[in-house]
Tab-separated table of C-alpha atoms in Angstrom:
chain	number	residue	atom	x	y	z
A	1	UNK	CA	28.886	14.949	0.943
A	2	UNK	CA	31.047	11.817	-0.254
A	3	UNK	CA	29.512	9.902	3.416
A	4	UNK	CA	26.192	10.984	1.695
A	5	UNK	CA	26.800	9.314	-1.609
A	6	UNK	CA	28.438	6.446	-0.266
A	7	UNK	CA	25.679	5.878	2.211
A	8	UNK	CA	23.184	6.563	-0.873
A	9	UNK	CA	24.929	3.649	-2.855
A	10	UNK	CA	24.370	1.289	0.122
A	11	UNK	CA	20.747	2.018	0.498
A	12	UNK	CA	20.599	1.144	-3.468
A	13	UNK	CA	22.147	-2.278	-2.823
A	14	UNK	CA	19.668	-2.909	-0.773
A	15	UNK	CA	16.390	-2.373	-2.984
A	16	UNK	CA	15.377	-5.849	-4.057
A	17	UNK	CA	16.636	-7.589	-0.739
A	18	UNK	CA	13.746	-7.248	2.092
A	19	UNK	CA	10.687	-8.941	0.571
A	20	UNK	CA	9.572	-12.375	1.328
A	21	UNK	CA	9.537	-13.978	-2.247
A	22	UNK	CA	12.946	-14.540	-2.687
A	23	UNK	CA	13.874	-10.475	-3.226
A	24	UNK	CA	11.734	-10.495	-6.378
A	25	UNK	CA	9.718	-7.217	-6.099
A	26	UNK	CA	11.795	-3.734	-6.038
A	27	UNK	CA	10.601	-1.827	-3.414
A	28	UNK	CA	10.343	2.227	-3.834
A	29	UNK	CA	9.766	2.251	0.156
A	30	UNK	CA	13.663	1.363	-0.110
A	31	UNK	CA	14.711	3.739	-2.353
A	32	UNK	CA	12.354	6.138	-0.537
A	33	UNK	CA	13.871	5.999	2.863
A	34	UNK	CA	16.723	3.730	2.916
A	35	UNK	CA	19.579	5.814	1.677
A	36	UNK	CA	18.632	8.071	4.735
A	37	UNK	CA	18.677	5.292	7.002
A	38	UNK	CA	22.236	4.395	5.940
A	39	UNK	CA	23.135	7.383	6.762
A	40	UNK	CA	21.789	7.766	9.681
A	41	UNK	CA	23.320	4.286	11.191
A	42	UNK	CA	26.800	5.241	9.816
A	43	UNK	CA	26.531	8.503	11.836
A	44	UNK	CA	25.441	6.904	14.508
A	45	UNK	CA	27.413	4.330	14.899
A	46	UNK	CA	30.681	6.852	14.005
A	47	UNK	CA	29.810	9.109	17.361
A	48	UNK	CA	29.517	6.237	19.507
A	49	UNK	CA	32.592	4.484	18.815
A	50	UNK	CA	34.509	7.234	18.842
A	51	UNK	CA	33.117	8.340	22.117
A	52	UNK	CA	33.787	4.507	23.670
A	53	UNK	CA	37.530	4.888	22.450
A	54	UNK	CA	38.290	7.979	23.683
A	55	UNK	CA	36.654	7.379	26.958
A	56	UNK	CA	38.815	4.494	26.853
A	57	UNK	CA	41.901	6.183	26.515
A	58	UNK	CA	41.022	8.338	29.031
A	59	UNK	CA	41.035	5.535	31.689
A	60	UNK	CA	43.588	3.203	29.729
A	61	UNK	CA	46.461	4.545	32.744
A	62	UNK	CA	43.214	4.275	35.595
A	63	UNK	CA	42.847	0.145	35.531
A	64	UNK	CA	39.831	0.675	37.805
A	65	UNK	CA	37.880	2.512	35.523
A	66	UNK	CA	39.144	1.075	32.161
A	67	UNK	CA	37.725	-2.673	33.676
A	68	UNK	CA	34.755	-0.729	35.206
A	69	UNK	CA	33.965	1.123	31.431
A	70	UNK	CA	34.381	-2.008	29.521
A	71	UNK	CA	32.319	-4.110	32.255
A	72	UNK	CA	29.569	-1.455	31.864
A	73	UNK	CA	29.643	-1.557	27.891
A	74	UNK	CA	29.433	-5.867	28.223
A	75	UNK	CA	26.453	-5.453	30.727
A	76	UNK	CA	25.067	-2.690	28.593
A	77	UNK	CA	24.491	-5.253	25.537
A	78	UNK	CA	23.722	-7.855	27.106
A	79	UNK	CA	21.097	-6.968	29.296
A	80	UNK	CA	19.535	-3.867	27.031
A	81	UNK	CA	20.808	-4.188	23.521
A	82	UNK	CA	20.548	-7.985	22.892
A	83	UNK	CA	17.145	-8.499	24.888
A	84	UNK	CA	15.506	-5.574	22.997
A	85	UNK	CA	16.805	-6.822	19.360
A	86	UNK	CA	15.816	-10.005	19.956
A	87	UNK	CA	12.218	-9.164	21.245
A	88	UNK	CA	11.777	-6.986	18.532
A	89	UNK	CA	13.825	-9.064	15.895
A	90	UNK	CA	14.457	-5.500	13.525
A	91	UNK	CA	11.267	-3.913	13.474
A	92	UNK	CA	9.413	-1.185	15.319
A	93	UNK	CA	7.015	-2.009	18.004
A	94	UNK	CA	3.457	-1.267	17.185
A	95	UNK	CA	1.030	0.031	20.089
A	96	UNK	CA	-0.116	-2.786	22.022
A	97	UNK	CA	-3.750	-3.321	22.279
A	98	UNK	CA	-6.462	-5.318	21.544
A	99	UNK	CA	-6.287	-4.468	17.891
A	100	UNK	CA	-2.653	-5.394	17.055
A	101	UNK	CA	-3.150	-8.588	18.809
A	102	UNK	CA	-5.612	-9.846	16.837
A	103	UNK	CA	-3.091	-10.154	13.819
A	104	UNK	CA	-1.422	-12.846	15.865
A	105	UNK	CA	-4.277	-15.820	15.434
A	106	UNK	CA	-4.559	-14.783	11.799
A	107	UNK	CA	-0.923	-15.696	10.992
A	108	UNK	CA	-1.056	-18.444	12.658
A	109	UNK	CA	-3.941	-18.970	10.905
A	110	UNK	CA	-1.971	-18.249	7.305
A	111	UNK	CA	0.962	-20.655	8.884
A	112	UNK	CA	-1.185	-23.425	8.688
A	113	UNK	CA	-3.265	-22.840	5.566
A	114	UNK	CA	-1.105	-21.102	2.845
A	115	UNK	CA	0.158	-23.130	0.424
A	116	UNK	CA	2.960	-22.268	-2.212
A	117	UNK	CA	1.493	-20.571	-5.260
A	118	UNK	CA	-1.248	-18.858	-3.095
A	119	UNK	CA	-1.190	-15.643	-2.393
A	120	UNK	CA	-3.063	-12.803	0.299
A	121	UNK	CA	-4.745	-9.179	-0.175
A	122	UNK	CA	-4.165	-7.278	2.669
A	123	UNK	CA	-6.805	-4.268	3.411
A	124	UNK	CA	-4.341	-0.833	3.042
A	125	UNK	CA	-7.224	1.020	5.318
A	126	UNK	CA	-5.903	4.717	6.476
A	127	UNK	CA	-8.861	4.137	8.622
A	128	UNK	CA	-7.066	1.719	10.622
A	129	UNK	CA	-4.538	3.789	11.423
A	130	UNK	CA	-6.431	4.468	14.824
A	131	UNK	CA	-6.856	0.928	15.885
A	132	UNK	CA	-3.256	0.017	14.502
A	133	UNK	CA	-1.220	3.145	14.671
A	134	UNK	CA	-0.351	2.808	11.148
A	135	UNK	CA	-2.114	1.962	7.640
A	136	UNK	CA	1.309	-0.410	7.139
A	137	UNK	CA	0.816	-2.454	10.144
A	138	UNK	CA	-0.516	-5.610	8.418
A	139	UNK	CA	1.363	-5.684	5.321
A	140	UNK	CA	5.224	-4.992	7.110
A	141	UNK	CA	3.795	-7.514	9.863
A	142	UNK	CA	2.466	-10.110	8.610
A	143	UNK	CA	5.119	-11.478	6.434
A	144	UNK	CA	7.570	-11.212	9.694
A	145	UNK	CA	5.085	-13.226	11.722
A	146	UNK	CA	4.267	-16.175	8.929
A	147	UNK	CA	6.943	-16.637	6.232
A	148	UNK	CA	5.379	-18.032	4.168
A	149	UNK	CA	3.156	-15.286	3.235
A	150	UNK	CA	3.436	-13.666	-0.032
A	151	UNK	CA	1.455	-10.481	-0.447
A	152	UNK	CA	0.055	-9.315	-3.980
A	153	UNK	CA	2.240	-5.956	-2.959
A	154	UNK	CA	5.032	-7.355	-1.979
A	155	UNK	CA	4.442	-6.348	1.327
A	156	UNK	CA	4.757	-2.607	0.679
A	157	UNK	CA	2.015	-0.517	-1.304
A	158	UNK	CA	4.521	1.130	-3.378
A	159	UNK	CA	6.341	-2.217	-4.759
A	160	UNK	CA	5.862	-3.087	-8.445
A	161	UNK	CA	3.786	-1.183	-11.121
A	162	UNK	CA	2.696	-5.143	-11.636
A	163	UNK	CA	0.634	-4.271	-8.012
A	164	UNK	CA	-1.029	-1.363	-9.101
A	165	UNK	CA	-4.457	-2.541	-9.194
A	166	UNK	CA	-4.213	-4.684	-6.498
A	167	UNK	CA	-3.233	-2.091	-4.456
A	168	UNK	CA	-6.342	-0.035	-5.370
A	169	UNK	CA	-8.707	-3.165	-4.695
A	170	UNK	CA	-6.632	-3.289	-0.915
A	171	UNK	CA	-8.023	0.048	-0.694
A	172	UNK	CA	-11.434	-0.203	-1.378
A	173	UNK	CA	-12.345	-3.242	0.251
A	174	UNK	CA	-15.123	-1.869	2.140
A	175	UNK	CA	-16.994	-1.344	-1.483
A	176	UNK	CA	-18.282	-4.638	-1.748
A	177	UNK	CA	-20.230	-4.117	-4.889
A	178	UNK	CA	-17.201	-3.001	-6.813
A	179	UNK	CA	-14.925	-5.839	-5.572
A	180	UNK	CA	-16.991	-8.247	-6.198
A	181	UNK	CA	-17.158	-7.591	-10.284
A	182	UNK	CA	-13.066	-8.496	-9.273
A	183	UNK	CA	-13.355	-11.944	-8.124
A	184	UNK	CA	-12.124	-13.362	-11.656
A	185	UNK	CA	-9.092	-10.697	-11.441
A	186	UNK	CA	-8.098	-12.006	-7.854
A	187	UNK	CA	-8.306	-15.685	-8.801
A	188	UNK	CA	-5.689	-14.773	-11.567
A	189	UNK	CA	-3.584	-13.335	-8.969
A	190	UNK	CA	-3.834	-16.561	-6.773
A	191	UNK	CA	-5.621	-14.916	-3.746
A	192	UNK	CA	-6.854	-16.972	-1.511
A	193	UNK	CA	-6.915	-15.144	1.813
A	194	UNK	CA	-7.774	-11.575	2.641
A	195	UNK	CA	-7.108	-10.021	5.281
A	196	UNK	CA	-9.170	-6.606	6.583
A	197	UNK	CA	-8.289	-4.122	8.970
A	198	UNK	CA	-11.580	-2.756	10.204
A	199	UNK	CA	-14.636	-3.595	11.432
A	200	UNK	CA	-16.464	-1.767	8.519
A	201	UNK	CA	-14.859	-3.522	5.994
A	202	UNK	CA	-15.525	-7.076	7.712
A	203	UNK	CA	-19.031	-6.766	8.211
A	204	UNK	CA	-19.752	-5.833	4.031
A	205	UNK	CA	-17.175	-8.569	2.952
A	206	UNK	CA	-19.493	-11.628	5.267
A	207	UNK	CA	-22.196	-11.027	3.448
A	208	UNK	CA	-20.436	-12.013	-0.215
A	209	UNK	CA	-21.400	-15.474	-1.163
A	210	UNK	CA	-17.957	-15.867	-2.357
A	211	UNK	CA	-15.975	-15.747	1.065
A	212	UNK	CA	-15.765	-17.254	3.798
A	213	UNK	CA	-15.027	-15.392	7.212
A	214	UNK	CA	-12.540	-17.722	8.775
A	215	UNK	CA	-11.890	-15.586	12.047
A	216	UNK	CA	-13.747	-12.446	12.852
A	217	UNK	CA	-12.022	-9.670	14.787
A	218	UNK	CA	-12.926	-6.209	15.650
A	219	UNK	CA	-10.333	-4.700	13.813
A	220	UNK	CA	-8.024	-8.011	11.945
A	221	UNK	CA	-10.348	-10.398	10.162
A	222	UNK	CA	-9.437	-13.011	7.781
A	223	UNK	CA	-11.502	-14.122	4.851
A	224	UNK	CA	-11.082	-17.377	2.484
A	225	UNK	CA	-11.651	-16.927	-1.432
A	226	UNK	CA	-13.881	-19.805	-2.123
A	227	UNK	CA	-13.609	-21.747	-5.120
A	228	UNK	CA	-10.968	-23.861	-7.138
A	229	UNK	CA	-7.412	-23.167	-6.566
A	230	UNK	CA	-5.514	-21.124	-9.029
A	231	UNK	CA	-1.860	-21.590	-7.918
A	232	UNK	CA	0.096	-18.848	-9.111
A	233	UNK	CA	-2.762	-17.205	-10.916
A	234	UNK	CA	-2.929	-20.149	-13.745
A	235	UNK	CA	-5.746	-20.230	-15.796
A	236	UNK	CA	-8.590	-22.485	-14.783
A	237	UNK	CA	-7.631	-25.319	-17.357
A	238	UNK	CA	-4.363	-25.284	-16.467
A	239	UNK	CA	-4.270	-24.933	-12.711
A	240	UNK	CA	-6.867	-28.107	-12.411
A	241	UNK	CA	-3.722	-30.311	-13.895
A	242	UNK	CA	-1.670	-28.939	-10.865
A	243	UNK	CA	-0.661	-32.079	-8.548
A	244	UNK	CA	1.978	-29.486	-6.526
A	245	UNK	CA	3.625	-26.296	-6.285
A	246	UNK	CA	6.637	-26.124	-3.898
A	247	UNK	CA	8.452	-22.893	-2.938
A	248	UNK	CA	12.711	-22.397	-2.017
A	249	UNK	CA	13.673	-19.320	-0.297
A	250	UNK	CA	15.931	-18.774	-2.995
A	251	UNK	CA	13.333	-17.458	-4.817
A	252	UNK	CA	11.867	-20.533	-6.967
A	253	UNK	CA	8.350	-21.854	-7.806
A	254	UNK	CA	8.380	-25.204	-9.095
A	255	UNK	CA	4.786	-26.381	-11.056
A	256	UNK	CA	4.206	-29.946	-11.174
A	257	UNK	CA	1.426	-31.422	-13.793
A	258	UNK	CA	-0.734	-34.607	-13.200
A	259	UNK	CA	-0.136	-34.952	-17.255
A	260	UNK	CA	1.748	-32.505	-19.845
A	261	UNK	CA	-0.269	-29.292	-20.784
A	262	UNK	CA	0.393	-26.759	-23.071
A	263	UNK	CA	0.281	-22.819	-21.847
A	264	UNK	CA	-0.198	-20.342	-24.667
A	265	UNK	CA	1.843	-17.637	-25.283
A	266	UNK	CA	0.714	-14.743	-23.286
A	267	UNK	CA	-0.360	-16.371	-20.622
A	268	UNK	CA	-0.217	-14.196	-17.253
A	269	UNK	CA	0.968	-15.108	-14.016
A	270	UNK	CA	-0.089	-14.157	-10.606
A	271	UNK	CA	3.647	-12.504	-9.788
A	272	UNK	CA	4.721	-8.969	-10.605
A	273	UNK	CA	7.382	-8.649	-13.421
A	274	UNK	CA	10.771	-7.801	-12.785
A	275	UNK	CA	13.682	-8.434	-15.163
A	276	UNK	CA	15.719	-11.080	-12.980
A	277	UNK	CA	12.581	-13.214	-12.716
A	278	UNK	CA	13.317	-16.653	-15.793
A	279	UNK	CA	10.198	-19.107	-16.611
A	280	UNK	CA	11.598	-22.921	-17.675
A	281	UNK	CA	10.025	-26.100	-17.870
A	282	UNK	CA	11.534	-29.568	-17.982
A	283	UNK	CA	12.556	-28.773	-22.086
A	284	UNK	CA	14.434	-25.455	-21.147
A	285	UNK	CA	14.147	-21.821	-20.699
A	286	UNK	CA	10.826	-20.399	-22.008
A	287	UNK	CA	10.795	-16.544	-22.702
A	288	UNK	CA	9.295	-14.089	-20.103
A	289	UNK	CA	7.731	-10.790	-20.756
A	290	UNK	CA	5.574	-8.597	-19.184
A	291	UNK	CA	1.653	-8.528	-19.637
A	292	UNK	CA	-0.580	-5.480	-20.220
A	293	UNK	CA	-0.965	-4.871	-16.423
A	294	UNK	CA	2.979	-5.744	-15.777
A	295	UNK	CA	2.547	-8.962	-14.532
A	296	UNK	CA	4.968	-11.810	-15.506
A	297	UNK	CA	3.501	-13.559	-18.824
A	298	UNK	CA	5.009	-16.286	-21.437
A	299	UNK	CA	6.157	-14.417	-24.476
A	300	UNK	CA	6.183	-18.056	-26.142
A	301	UNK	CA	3.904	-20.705	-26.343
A	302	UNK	CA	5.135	-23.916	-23.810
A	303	UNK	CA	4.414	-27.475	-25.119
A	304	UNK	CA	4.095	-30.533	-23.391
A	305	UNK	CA	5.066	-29.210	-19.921
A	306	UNK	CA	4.763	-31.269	-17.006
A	307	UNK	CA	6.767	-28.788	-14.622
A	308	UNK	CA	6.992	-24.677	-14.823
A	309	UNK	CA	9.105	-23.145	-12.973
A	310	UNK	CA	9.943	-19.467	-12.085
A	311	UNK	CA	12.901	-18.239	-10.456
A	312	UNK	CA	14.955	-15.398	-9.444
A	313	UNK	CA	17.939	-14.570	-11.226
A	314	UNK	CA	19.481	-11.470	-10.238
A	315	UNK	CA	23.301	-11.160	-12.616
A	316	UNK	CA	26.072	-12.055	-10.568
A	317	UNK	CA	27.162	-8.173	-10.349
A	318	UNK	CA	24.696	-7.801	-7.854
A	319	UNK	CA	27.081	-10.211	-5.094
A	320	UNK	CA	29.572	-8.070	-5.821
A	321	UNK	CA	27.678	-5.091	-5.192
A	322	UNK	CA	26.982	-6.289	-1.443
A	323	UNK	CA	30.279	-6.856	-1.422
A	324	UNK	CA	30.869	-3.242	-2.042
A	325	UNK	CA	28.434	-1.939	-0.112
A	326	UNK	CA	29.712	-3.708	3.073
A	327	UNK	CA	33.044	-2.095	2.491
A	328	UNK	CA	31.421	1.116	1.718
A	329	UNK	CA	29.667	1.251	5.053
A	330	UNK	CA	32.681	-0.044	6.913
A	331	UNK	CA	35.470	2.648	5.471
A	332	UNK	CA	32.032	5.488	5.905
A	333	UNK	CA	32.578	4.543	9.248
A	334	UNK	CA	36.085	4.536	9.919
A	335	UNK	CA	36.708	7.976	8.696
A	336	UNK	CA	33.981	9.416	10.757
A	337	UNK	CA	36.075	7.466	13.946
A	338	UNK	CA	39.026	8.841	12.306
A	339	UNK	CA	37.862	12.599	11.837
A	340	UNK	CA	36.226	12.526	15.368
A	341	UNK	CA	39.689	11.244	17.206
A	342	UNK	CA	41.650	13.806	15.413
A	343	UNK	CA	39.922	16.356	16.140
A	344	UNK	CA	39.833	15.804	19.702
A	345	UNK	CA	43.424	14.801	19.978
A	346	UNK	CA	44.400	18.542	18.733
A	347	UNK	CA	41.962	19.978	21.413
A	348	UNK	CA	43.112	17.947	24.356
């Protein structure tokens, strides 16, 4: 029970870590599953070196098969372990076909297109489950195969309240007369790109005269938002004084103005709130609240800005708490090494 808590607390640590823009969006899929995870790899990883040592000092007094054991171990890694967690790089292999191919061109796609302050929809289709073996295929994918993709859900369907709707429109793609009444809420989101995961869905979406199918696939295809750029969901006024947006992975947007504008109190952004994320301009901090729909909005009125920027904050107990958690997992696993020797040292 106290392995179970402790493992909990590490899976905790962990919730706004994963996600592309700089760890901004919480993600339930963490709290959700990770704490079981945790658990899981301290187990794990507790039977298997306590096997490995007391195989070894089983052979310790045999020199033949001590060398032979840890020769087997070295070859072991790296020839199996290393190759496979490279090639896979953390996540779980999809089925390989035609379909899950096709998501390759479209990031490369993204790679080359996607500028900072724009932002994807990604078609959450249970009917692509077939093709793609899971419903989650683009929006875990995707981010892993072009960085610099930022997805409305933060990559998981569950992420923010702030992705609520969005979510819903991800879903119901394929009814092209109701999305279309959206286009004005996507341009506030900064969507330029969406990305479908059925043929269905493609075929209603190339006849709107507001997108443009960039490259069809039987399953994958990826669609451009026409019309002016609204980086980070600005409104039109504002976003046509843009002269550049630029993105660190430490989880900062930085606005730059052709000439100082003035953004009303109120005004929403395209990101998702969350507590840790700070709005500032060139004149200081500027106070952040959330909006109706639980984006991130202005609670005051910003004069004479010629930069905006929004960052990630988290408070500095949160260093400590991966501190904590590293320990955590680390003295999780030594007892279960611990518990397992013992117990086998009183049999033998």
């Amino acid at each position: 029970m106290l392995l179970a808590k402790l493992s909990f607390l590490l899976g905790m640590n962990l919730v706004n870590r994963a996600l592309p823009f700089g760890r901004v969006v919480a993600s339930t899929q963490f709290m959700r599953f990770q704490p079981f995870f945790a658990l899981t790899w301290t187990l794990l990883a507790g039977f298997g070196v306590a096997g490995i040592v007391r195989l070894l000092e089983r052979l310790v007094h045999r020199p033949w098969g001590f060398g032979a054991s840890v020769g087997s171990i070295a070859l072991l890694f790296l020839f199996v372990v290393a190759l496979s967690l490279e090639k896979h790089r953390g996540y779980v292999t999809a089925v390989a076909d035609a379909a899950t191919a096709e998501l390759n061109p479209i990031a490369g796609e993204l790679r080359r297109r996607l500028e900072p302050g724009d932002f994807i929809l990604s078609e959450f289709n249970w009917d692509a489950r077939y093709a793609l073996g899971s419903p989650h295929f683009v929006t875990q994918r995707l981010p892993l195969l072009a960085p610099n993709v930022w997805d409305l859900e933060g990559n998981f369907p569950e992420a923010t309240r702030g992705a609520a709707h969005a979510h819903y429109l991800a879903s119901v793609l394929g009814a092209a007369g109701y999305v279309g009444t959206q286009r004005d809420y996507l341009a506030s989101r900064g969507v330029r790109f969406i990305v479908t995961t059925t043929a269905d869905t493609r075929k209603v979406l190339a006849n709107q005269d507001w997108l443009r199918l960039v490259r069809p696939g039987e399953s994958l295809s990826l669609f451009e938002v026409l019309g002016p750029r609204r980086p980070v969901g600005l409104p039109p006024d504002i976003a046509a004084q843009v002269s550049g947006v630029t993105y660190d992975d430490t989880g900062r947007y930085r606005i730059s103005f052709r000439a100082p504008v003035t953004i009303q109190a109120g005004t929403s952004l395209a990101l998702s709130h969350h507590p840790w994320l700070r709005a500032a301009s060139e004149h200081g901090p500027i106070a952040a609240t959330a909006s109706d729909d639980h984006r991130l909005a202005l609670a005051e009125t910003a004069r004479d800005v010629r930069s905006l920027t929004i960052s990630y904050e988290p408070p500095r107990w949160i260093g400590l708490a991966g501190a904590v958690s590293a320990i955590t997992w680390l003295t999780a696993l030594g007892m279960i090494v611990k518990r397992m020797l013992d117990r086998s040292s009183r049999r033998s």
